[in-house]
XYZ file of C-alpha atoms in Angstrom:
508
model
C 131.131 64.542 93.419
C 134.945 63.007 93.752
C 137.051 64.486 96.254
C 138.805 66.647 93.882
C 135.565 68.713 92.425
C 135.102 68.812 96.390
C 138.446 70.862 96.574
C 137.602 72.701 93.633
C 134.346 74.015 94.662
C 135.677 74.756 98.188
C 137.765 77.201 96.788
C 135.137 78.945 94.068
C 133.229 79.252 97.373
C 136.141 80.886 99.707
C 136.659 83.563 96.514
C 133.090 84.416 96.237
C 132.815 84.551 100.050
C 135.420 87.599 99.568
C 133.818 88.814 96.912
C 130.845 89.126 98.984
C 131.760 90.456 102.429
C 132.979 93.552 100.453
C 129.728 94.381 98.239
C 127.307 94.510 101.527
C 129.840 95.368 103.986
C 131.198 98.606 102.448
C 126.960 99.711 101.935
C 126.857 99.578 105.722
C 129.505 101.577 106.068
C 127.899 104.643 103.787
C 126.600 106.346 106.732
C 129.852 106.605 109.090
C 131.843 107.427 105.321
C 129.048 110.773 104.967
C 130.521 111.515 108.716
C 133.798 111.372 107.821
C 133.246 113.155 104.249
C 130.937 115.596 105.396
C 128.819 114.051 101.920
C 124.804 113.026 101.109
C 123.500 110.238 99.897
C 123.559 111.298 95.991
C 127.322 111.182 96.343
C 128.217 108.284 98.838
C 125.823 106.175 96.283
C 128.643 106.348 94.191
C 130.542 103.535 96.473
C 127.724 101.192 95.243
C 127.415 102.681 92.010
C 131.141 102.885 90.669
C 132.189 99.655 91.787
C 128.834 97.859 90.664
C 129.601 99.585 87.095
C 133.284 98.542 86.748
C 132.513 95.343 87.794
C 130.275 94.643 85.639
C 132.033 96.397 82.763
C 134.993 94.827 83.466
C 133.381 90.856 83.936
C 132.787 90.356 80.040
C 136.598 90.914 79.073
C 137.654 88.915 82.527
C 135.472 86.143 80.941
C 136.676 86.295 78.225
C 140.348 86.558 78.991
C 139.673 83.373 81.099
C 138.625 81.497 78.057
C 141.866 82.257 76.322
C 144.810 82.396 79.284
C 143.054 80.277 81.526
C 140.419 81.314 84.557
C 142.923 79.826 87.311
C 145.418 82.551 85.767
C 142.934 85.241 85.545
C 141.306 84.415 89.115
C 144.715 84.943 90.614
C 145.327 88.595 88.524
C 142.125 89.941 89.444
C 142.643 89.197 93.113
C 145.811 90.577 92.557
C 144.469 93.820 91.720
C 141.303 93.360 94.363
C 144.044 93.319 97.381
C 145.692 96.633 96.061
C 142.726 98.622 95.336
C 141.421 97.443 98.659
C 144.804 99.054 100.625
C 144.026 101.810 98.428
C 140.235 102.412 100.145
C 142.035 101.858 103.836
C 144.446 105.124 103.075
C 141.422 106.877 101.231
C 141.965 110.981 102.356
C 139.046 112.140 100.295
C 135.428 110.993 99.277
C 136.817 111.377 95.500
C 139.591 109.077 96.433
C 137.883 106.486 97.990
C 135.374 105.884 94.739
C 138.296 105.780 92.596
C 140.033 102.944 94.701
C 136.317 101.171 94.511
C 136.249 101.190 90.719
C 139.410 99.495 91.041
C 138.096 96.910 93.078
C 135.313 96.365 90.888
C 137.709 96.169 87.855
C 139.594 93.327 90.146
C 136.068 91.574 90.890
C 135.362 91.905 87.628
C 138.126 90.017 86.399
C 137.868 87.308 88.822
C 133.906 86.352 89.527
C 133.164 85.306 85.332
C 136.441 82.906 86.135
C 134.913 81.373 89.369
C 131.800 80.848 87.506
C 132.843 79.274 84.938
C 135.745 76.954 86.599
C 132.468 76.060 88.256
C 130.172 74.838 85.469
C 133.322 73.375 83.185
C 135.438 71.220 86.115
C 132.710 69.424 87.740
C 132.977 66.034 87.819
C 129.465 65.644 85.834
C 127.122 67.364 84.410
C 124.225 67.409 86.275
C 126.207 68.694 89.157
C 126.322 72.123 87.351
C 123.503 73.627 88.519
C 124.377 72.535 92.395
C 127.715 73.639 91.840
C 126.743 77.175 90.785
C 124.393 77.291 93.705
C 127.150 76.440 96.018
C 129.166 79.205 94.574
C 126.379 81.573 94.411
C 125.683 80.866 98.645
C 129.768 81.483 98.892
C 129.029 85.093 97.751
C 125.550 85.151 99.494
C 127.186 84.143 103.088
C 129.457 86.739 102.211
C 126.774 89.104 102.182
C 125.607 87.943 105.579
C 128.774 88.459 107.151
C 130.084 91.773 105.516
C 127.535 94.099 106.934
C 128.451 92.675 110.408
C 132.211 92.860 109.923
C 132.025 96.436 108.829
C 129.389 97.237 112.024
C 131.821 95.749 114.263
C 134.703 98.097 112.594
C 132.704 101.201 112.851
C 131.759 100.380 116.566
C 135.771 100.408 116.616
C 135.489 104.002 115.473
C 137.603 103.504 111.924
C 135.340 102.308 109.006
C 138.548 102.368 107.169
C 139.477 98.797 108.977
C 136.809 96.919 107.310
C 138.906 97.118 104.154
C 141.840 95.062 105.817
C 139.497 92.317 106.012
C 139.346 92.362 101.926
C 142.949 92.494 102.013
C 142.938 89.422 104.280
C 140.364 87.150 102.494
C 141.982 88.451 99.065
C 145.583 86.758 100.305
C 143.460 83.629 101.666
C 141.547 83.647 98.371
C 144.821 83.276 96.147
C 146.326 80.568 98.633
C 143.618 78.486 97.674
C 143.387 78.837 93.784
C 147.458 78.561 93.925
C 147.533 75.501 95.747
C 144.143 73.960 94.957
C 142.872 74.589 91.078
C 145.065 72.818 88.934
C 146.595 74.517 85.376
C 144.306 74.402 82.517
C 146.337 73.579 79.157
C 143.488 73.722 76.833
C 142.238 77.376 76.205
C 140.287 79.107 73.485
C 142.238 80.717 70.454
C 141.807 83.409 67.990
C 139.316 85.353 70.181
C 139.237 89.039 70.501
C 137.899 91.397 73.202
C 135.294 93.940 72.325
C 136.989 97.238 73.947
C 135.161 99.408 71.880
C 131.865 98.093 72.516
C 132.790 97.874 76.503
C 133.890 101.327 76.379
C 130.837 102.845 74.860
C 128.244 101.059 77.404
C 130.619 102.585 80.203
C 130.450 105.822 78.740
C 126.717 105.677 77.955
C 126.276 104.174 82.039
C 128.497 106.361 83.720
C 126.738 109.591 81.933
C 123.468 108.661 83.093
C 124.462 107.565 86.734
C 126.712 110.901 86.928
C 123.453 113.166 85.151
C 120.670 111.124 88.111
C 123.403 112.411 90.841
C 123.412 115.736 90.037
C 120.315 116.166 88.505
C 118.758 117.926 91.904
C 122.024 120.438 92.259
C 121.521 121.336 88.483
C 118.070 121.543 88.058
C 116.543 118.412 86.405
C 115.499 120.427 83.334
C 118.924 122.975 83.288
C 120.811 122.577 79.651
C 124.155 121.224 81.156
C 122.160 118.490 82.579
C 119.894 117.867 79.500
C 123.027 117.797 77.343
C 124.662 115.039 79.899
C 121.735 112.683 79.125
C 121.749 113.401 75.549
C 125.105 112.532 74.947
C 124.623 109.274 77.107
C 121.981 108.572 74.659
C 123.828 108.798 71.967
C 126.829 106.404 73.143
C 123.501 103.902 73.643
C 122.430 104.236 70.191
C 125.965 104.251 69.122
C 126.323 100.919 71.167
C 124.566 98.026 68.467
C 126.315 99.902 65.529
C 129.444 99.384 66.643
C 128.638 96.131 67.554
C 127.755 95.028 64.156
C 131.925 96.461 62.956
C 133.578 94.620 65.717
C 135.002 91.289 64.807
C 133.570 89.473 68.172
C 130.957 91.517 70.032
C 129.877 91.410 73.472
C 126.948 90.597 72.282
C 127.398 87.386 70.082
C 125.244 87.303 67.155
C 124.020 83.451 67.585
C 123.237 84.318 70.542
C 121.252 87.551 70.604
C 118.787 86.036 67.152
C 117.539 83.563 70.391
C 114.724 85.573 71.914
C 114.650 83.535 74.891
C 118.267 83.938 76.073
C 117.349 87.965 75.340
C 114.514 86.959 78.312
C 117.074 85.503 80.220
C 119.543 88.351 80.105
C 116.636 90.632 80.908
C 115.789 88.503 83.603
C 119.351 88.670 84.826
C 118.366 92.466 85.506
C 115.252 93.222 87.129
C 115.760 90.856 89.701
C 118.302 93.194 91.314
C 116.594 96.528 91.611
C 114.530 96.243 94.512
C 117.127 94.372 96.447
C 120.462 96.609 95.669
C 118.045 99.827 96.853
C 117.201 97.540 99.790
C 120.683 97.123 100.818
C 121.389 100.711 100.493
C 118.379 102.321 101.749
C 117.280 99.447 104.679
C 120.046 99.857 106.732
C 120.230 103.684 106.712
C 116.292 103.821 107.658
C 117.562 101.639 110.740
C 120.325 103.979 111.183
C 118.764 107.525 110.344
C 115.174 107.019 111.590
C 115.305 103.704 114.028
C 118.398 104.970 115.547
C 120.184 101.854 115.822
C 123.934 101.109 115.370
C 125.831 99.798 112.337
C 126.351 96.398 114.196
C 122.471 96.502 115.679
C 121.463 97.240 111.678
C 123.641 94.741 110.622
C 121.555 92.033 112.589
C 118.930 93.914 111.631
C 119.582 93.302 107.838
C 119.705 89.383 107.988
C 116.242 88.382 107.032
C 117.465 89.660 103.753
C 121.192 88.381 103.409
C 121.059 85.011 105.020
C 117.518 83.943 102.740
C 119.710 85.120 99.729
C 122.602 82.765 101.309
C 120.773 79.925 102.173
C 118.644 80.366 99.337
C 121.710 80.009 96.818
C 121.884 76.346 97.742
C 118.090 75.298 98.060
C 117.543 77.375 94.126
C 120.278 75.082 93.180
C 119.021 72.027 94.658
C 115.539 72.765 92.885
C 116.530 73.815 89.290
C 116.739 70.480 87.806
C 113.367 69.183 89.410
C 111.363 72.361 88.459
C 113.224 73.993 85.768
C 113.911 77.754 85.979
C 110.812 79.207 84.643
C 108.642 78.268 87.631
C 111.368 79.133 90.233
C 111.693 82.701 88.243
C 108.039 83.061 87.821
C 107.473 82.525 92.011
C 110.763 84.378 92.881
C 109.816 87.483 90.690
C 105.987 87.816 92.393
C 108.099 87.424 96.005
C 110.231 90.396 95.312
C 107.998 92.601 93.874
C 105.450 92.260 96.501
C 108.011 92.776 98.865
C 109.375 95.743 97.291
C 105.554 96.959 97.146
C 104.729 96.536 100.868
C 107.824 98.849 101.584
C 105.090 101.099 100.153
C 101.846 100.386 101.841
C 102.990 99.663 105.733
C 102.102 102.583 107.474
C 105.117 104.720 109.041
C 105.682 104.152 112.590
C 105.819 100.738 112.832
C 109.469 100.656 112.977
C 111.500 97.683 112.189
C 108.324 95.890 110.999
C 108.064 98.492 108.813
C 110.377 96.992 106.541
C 110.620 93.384 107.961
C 107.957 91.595 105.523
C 109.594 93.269 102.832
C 112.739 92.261 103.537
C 111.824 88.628 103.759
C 110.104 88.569 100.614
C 112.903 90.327 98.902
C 115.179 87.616 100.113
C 112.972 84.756 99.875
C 112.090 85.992 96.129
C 115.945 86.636 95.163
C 117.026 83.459 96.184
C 114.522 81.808 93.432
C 116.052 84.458 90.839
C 119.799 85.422 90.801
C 120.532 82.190 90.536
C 118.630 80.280 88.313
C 118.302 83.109 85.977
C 122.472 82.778 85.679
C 122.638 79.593 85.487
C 120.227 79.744 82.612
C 122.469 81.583 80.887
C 125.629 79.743 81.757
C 123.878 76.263 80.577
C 122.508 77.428 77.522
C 125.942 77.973 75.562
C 129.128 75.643 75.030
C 131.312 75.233 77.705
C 133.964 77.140 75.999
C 131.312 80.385 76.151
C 130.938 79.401 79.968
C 133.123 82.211 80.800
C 131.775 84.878 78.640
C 128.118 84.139 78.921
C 128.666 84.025 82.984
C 129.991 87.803 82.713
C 127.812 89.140 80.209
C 124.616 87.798 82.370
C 126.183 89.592 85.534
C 127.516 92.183 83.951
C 123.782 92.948 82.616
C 122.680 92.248 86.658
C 124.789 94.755 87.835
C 124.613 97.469 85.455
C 121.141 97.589 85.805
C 121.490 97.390 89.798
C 123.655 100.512 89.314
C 120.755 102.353 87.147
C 118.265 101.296 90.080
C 120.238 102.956 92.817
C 120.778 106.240 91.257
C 117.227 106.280 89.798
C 115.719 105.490 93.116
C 118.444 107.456 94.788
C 117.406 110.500 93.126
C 113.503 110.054 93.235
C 114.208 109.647 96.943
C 116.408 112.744 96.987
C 114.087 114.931 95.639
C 110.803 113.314 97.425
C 112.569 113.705 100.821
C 113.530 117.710 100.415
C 110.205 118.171 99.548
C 108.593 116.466 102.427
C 111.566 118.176 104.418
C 110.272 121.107 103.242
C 106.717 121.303 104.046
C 107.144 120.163 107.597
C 109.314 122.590 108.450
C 107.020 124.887 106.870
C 104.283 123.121 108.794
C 106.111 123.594 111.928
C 106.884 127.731 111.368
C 110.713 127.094 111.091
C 112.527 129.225 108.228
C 115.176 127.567 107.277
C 117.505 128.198 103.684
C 117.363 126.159 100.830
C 120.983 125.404 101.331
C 120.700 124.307 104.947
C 118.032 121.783 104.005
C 120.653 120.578 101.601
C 122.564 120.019 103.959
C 120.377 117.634 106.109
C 118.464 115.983 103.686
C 120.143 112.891 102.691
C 122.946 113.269 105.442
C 123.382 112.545 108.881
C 122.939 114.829 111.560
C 126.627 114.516 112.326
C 127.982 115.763 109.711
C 129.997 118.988 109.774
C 127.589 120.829 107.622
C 124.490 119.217 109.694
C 125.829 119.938 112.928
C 126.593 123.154 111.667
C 123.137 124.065 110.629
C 121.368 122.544 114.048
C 123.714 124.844 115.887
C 121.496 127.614 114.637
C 118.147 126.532 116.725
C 117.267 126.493 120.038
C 116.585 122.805 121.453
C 112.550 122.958 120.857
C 113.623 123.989 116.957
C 115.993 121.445 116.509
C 114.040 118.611 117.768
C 111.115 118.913 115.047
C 113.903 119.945 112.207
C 114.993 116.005 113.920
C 111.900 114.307 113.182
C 111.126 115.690 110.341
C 114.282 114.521 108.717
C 113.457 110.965 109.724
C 109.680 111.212 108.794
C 111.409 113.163 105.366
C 114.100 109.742 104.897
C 111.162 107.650 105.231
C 108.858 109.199 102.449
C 111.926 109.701 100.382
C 112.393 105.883 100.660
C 108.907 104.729 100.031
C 109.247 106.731 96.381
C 112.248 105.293 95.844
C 110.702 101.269 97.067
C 107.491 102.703 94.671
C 110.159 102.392 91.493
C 111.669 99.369 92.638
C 108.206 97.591 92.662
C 107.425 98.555 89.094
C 111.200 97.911 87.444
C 110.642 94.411 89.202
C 107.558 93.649 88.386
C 108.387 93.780 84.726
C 110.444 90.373 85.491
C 107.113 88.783 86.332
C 106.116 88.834 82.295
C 109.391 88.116 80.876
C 109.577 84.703 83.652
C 106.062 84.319 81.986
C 107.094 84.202 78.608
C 110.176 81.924 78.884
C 110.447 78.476 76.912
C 112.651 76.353 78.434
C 113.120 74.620 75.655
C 114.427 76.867 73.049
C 116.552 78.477 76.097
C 118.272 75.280 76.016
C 118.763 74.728 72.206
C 121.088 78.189 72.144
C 124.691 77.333 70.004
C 123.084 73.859 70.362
């Protein structure tokens, strides 16, 4: 590449590096926010869960808009919005607060991560740089990953998890710098398109239902009419969904491009490459926390077997696409994740950190042959002008579906882990309500309402009650690992039944 693409892909990679300190850093920071809440897991999911949704709602319009104003202009507007939402999170007073602020973020994300991707596969000095460009880009946000979960541990060990979101706010203004002064004006755009707001609204709808229905599903009762009637309306706004499709002058879901039943295999590949990892991020480092003990910094080391394979990985997957193709780097990642995800299961509790280390490096080593071939699949397979709205519709499908993993797993585990809670404390002659097991299961001990209830037992009580929770989190989070092996393994047969060569005739 020419010095110039250099510059260009310098800065894609600085703006994904933001975008990717803030998606693992602000999962680290779930336990010290359930302190400062006095909230469980089923809610505090929601800072994963409401920014993964309106980020990915939000990517197909940014996309889009990008291939009619220009992505350098919509780049610079989303981080525009990414810096405010992220003072927003630093002043957050309330749990309900805070999630708002995040769904602002992801709508800011969302604008500006379709852009970077497809800036990166359309200004390259030649074509068969694409697919190392998009790597690069992808290991931008991957590094990001690395380094978020320690930024926020060092924050916390400053005693204000609020501070890690003045590092968004910091690599948001460094972000903009660099796509003012370095990405040049595009003059050319794409006219006479429309944006699909009914269709995007819908799908939110539909999604946010049946996250919101999977969090309170154990408070309700799973079978209680309010709760019932929750997921039948969602399912109506998804059968609603293709109607309206078919009315709306240009869909999300383009019609030349939904007939192809290979790019359909690539979008679904796009999604069940994410489960086991996003419950990974969210569960792993609370199991180091809750049961292990450890710190947010010490789990933040302990997470990188995961987040520096996916960083490193980025570049090597894009290195090897060309030479192998993606169906044999998909086919190999896939088995990788989903035996990692299934060995989660199967070590024995008690081994502590190795408990989860083999999993975590065959997650990582199995993602890196996934994310990004599977999007850049996508992203090649259309004209360049569709580079921006085939880049968010493939992420937008990855991250939707990472959203319906968490609060699927999130609420098997729930449920698994207050029934395990339970029976030891049953086991162990301890009476205890069902409301005070609430209140520790899914929690830290140092919450208000925890500390609250272990106030009530002598010191011999309150040591079982102690390690039952953690033997409790860790059953909970096998069940949960025991879903994410299954949704995952489901990529295995759609990698197998990929033709790379009708992928590539798509619009051709």
């Amino acid at each position: 590449m020419d010095r110039t693409s250099i510059l260009k892909v310098i800065t894609l990679m600085v703006t994904a590096f933001g975008i990717g300190i803030d998606f693992t850093g602000a999962l680290m920071l779930v336990p010290a926010i359930e302190n400062s809440f006095d909230a469980d897991i089923t809610s505090t999911q929601w800072v994963l869960n409401i920014y993964a949704l309106f980020f990915a709602m939000t990517m197909v319009a940014g996309g889009r808009l990008g291939d009619m104003y220009g992505h350098r202009k919509m780049m610079i507007i989303g981080l525009s919005i990414f810096l405010f939402a992220s003072v927003l999170c630093f002043v957050s007073p309330g749990l309900d607060y805070l999630i708002g602020a995040r769904a602002l973020q992801g709508i800011g994300a969302g604008c500006v991560w379709p852009c970077t991707l497809a800036f990166g596969a359309t200004k390259v000095s030649k074509p068969e740089h694409r697919a190392l460009v998009m790597g690069l880009i992808l290991a931008g946000v991957t590094t990001g990953n690395v380094f978020g979960p320690m930024i926020s541990g060092a924050v916390v060990n400053f005693g204000d998890w609020r501070m890690f979101f003045l590092a968004n706010v910091i690599f948001a203004c460094i972000s903009m710098v660099t796509a003012i002064i370095l990405m040049e004006k595009e003059t050319q755009h794409k006219k006479g398109e429309h944006i699909d707001f009914a269709g995007m609204g819908i799908l939110s709808f539909a999604v946010l239902l049946l996250l919101y229905g999977l969090d309170v599903g154990a408070d309700w009762g799973w079978t209680s009419v309010p709760l019932l009637l929750l997921f039948f309306v969602s399912a109506i706004l998804f059968f609603l969904f293709p109607r309206v499709e078919k009315r709306v002058k240009e869909p999300l879901l383009l019609p030349q491009l939904m007939q192809n039943r290979e790019f359909l295999i690539t979008l679904g590949l796009n999604m069940f490459n994410v489960s086991a990892v996003f419950v990974g991020l969210l569960y792993f480092p609370q199991y180091m926390q809750k049961v292990l003990g450890w710190s947010v910094f010490q789990s933040a080391l302990g997470l990188a077997p995961l987040t520096v394979l996916l960083a490193v990985g980025s570049i090597i997957s894009g290195t090897l696409y060309n030479d192998f193709g993606p169906k044999r780097l998909l086919v190999w990642g896939y088995i990788c994740v989903t035996a990692g995800a299934a060995s989660i299961v199967v070590m024995p509790a008690g081994l502590g950190y190795l408990q989860i280390l083999p999993g975590m490096t065959l997650m990582g080593l199995g993602a890196t042959l996934t994310v990004g071939p599977s999007g850049t699949a996508a992203v090649c397979a259309v004209k360049p002008e569709r580079a921006g709205l085939v880049g968010g519709l493939s992420f937008m499908t990855h991250l939707v579906y990472g959203a319906i993993s968490v609060a699927c797993a999130t609420a098997v585990m729930y449920v698994t882990s207050l029934a395990s809670l339970r029976n030891q404390l049953s086991a162990d002659g301890i009476s205890m309500s069902d409301a005070d097991q609430r209140a520790l299961n899914g929690g830290t001990l140092t919450t208000d309402s925890a500390t609250a209830v272990l106030a009530k037992l002598n010191s011999a009580e309150a040591e079982k009650v102690k390690s039952a929770i953690a033997s409790a989190f860790d059953t909970g989070m096998n069940m949960a690992f025991v879903f994410a092996t299954l949704s995952v393994a489901v990529g295995i047969l759609l990698a197998a039944k990929l033709d790379e060569k009708k992928l590539h005739k798509v619009e051709g």
